[in-house]
mmCIF file of N, CA, C and O in Angstrom:
data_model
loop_
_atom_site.group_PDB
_atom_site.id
_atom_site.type_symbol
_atom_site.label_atom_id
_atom_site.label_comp_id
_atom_site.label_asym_id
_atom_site.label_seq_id
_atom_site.Cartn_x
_atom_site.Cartn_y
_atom_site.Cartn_z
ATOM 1 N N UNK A 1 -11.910 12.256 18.371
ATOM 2 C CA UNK A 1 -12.528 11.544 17.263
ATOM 3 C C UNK A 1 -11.739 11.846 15.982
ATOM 4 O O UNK A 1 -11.450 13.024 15.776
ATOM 5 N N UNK A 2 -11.362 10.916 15.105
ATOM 6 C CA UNK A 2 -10.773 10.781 13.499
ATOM 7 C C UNK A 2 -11.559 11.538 12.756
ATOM 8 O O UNK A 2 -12.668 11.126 12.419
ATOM 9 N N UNK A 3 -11.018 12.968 12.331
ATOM 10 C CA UNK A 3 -11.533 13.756 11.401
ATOM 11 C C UNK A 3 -10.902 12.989 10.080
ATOM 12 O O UNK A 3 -9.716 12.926 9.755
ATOM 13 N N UNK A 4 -12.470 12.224 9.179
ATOM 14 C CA UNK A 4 -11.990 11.515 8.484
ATOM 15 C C UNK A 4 -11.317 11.679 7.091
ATOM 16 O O UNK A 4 -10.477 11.026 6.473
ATOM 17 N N UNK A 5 -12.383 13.386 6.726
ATOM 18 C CA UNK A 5 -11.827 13.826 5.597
ATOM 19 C C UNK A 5 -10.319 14.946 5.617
ATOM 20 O O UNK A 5 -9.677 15.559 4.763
ATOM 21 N N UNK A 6 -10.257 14.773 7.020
ATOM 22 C CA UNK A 6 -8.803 15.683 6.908
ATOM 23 C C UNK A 6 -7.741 14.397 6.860
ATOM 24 O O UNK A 6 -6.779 14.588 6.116
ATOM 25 N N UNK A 7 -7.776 13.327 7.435
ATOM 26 C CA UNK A 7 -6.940 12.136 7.208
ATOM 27 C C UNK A 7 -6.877 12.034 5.055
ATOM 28 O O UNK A 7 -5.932 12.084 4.268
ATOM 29 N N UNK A 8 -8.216 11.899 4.879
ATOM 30 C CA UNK A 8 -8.339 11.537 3.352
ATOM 31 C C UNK A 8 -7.243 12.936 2.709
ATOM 32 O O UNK A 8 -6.476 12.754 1.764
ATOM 33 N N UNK A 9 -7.360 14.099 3.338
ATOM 34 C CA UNK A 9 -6.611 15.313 2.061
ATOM 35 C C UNK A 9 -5.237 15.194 2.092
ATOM 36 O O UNK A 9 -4.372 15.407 1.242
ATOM 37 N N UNK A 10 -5.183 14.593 3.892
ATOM 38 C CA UNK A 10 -3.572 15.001 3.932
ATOM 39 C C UNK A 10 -2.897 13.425 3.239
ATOM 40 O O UNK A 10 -1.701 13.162 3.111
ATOM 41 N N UNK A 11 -3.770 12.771 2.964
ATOM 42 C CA UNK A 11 -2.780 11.161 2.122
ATOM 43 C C UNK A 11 -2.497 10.345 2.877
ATOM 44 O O UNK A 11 -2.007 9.253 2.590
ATOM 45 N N UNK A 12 -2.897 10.954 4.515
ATOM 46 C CA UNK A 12 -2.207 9.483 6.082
ATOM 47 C C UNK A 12 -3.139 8.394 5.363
ATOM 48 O O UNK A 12 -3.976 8.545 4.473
ATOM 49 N N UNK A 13 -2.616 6.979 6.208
ATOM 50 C CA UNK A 13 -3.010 6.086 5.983
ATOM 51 C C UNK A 13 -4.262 5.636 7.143
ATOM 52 O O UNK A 13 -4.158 5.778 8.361
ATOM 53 N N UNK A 14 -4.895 5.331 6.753
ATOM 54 C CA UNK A 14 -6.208 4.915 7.899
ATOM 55 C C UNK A 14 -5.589 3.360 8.299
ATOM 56 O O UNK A 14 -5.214 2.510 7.490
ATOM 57 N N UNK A 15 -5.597 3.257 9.743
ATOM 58 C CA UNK A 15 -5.470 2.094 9.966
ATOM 59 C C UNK A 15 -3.659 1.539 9.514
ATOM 60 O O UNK A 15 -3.104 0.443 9.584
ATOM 61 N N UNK A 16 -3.321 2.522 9.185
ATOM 62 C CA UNK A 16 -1.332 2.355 8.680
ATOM 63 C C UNK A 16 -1.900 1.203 7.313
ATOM 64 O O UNK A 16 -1.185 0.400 6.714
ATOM 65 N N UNK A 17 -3.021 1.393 7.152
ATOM 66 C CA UNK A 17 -3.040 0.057 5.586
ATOM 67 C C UNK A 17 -3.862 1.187 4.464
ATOM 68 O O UNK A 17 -3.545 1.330 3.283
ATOM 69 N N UNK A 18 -4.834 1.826 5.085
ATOM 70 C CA UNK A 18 -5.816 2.048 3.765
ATOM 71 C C UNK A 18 -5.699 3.432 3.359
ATOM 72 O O UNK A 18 -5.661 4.159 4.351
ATOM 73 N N UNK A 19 -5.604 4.272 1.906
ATOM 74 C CA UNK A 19 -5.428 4.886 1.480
ATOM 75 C C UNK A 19 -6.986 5.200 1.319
ATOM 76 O O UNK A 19 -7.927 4.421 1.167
ATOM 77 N N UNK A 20 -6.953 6.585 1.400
ATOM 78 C CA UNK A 20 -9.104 7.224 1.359
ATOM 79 C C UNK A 20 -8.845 7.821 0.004
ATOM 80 O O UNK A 20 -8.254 8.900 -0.024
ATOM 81 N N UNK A 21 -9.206 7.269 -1.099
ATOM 82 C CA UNK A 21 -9.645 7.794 -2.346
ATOM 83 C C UNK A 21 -10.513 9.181 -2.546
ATOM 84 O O UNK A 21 -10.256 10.199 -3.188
ATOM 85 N N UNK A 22 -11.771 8.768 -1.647
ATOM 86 C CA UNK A 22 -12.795 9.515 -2.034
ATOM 87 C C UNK A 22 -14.362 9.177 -1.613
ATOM 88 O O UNK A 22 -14.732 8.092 -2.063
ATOM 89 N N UNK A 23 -15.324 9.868 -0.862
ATOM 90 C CA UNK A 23 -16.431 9.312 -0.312
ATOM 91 C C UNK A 23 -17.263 8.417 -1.660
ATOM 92 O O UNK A 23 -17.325 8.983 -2.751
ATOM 93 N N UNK A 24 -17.745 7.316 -1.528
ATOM 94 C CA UNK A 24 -18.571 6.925 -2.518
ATOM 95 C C UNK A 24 -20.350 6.871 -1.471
ATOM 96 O O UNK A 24 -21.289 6.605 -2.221
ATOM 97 N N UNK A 25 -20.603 7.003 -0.552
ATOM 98 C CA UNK A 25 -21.775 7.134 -0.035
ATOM 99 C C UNK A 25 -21.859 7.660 1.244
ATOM 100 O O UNK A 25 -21.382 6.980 2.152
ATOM 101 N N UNK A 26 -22.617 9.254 1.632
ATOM 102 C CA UNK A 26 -22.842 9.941 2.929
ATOM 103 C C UNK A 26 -23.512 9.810 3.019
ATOM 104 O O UNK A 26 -23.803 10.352 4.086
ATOM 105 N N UNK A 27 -24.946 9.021 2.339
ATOM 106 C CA UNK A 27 -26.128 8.877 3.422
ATOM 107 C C UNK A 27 -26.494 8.267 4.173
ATOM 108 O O UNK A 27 -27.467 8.634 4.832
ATOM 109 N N UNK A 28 -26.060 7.430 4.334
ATOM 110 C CA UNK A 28 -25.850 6.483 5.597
ATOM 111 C C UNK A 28 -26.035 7.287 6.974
ATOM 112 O O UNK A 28 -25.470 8.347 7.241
ATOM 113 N N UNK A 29 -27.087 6.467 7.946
ATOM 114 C CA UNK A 29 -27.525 7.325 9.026
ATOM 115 C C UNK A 29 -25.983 7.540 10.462
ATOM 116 O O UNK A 29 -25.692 8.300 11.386
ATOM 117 N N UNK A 30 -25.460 6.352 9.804
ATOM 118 C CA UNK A 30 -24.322 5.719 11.242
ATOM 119 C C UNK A 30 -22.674 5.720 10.224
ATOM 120 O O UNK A 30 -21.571 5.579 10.751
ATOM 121 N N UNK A 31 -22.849 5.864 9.093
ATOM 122 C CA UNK A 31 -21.876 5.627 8.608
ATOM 123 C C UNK A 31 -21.265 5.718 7.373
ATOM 124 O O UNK A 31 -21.528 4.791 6.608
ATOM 125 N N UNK A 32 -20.558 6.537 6.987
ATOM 126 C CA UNK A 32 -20.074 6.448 5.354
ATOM 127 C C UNK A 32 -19.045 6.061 4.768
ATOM 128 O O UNK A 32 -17.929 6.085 5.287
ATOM 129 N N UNK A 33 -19.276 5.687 3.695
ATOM 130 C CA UNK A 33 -18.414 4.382 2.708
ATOM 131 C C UNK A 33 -17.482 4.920 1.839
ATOM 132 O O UNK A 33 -17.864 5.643 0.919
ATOM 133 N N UNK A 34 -16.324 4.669 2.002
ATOM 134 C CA UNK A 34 -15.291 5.358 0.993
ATOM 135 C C UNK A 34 -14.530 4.477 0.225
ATOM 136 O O UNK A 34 -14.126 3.421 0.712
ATOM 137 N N UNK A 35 -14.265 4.844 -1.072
ATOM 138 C CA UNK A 35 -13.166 4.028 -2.039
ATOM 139 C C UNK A 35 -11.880 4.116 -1.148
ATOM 140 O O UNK A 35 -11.652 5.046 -0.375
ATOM 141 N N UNK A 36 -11.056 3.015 -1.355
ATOM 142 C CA UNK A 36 -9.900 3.074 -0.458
ATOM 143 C C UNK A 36 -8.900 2.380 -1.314
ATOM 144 O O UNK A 36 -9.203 1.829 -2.371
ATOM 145 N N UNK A 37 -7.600 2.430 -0.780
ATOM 146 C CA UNK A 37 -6.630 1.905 -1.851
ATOM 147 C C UNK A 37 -6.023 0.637 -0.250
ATOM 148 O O UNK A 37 -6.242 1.136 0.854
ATOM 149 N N UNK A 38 -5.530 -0.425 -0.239
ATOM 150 C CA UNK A 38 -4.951 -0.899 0.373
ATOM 151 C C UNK A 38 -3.604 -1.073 0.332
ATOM 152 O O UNK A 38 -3.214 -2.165 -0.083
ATOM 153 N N UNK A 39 -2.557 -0.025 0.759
ATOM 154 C CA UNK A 39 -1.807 0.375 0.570
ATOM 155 C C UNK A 39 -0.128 -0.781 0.407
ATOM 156 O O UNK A 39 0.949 -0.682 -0.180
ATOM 157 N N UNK A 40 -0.864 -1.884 1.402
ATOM 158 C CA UNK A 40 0.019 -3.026 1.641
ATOM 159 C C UNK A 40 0.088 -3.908 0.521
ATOM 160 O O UNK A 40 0.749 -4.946 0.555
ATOM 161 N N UNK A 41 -0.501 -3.573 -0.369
ATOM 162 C CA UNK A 41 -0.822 -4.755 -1.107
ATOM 163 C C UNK A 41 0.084 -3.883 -3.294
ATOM 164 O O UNK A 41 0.179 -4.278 -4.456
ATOM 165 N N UNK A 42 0.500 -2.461 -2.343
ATOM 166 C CA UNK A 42 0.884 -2.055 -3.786
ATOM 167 C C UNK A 42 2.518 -1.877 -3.156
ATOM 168 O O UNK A 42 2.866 -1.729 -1.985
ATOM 169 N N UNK A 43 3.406 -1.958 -4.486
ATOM 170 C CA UNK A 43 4.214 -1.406 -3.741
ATOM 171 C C UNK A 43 4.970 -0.464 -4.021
ATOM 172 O O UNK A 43 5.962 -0.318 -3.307
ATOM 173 N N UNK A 44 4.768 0.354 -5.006
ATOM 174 C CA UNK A 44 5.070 2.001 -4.950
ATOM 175 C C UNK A 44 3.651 2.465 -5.485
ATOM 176 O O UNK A 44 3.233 2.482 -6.643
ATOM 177 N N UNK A 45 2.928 2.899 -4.100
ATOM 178 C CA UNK A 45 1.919 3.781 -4.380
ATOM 179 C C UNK A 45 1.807 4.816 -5.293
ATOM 180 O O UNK A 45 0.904 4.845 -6.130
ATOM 181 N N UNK A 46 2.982 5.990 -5.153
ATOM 182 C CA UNK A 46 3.321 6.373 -5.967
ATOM 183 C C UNK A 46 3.195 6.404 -7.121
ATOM 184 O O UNK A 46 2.627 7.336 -7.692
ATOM 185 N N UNK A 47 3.733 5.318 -7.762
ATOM 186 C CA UNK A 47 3.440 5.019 -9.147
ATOM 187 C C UNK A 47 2.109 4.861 -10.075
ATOM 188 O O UNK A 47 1.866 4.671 -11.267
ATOM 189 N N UNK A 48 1.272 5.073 -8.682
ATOM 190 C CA UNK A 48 -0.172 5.092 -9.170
ATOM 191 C C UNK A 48 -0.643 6.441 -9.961
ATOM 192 O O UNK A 48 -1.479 6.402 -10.863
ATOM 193 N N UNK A 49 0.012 7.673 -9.504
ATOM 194 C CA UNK A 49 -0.307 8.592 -9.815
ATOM 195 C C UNK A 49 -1.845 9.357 -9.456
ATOM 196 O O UNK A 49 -2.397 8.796 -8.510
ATOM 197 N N UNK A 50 -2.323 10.064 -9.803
ATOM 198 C CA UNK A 50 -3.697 10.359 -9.008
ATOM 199 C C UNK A 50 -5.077 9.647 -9.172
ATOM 200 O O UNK A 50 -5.955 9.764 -10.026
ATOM 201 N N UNK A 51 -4.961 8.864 -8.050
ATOM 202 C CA UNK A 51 -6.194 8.150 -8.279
ATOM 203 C C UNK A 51 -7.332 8.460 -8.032
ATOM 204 O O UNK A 51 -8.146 7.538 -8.020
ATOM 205 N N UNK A 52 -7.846 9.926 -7.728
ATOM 206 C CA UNK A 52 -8.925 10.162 -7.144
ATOM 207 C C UNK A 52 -10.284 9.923 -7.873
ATOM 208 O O UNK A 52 -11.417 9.921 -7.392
ATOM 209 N N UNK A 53 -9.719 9.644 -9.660
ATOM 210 C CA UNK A 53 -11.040 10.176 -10.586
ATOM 211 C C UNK A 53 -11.099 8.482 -10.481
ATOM 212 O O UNK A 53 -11.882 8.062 -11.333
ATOM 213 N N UNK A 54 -10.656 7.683 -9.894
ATOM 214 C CA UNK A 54 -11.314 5.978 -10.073
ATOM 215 C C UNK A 54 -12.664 6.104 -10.734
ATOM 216 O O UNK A 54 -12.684 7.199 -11.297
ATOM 217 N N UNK A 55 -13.458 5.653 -10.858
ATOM 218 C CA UNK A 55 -14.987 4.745 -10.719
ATOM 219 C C UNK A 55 -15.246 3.921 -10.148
ATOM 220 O O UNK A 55 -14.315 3.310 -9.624
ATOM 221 N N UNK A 56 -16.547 3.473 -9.941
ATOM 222 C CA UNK A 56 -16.862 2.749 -9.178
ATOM 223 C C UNK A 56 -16.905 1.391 -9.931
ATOM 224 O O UNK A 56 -17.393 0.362 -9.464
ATOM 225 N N UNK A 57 -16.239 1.538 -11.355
ATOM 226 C CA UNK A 57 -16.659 0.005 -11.770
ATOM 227 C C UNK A 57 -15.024 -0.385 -11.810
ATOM 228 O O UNK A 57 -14.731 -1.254 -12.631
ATOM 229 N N UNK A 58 -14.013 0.131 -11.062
ATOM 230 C CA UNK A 58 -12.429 -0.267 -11.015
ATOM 231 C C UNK A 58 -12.224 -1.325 -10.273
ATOM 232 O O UNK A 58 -11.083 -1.764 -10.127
#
């Protein structure tokens, strides 16, 4: 099974597309919701610099 928050620390890509920001909801009985970056769609990630402090209104 995908240990999801060790994928999120080490920076892999989920799915080779999505970048894990940061949990935005664990209570979910089946499932939790994370900010994600779609990695295909930037093209020097990098240049983003640390995105972890986003919000939820980005």
């Amino acid at each position: 099974m995908l240990d999801i928050n060790k994928l999120a620390n080490s920076g892999g890509l989920l799915d080779n597309h999505y970048r894990l920001i940061r949990p935005l909801s664990t209570d979910g009985g089946t499932a939790d919701v994370w900010l994600a970056l779609d990695a295909s769609t930037v093209r020097d990630p990098g240049s983003l610099g640390d995105i972890s402090h986003m919000n939820d209104d980005v």
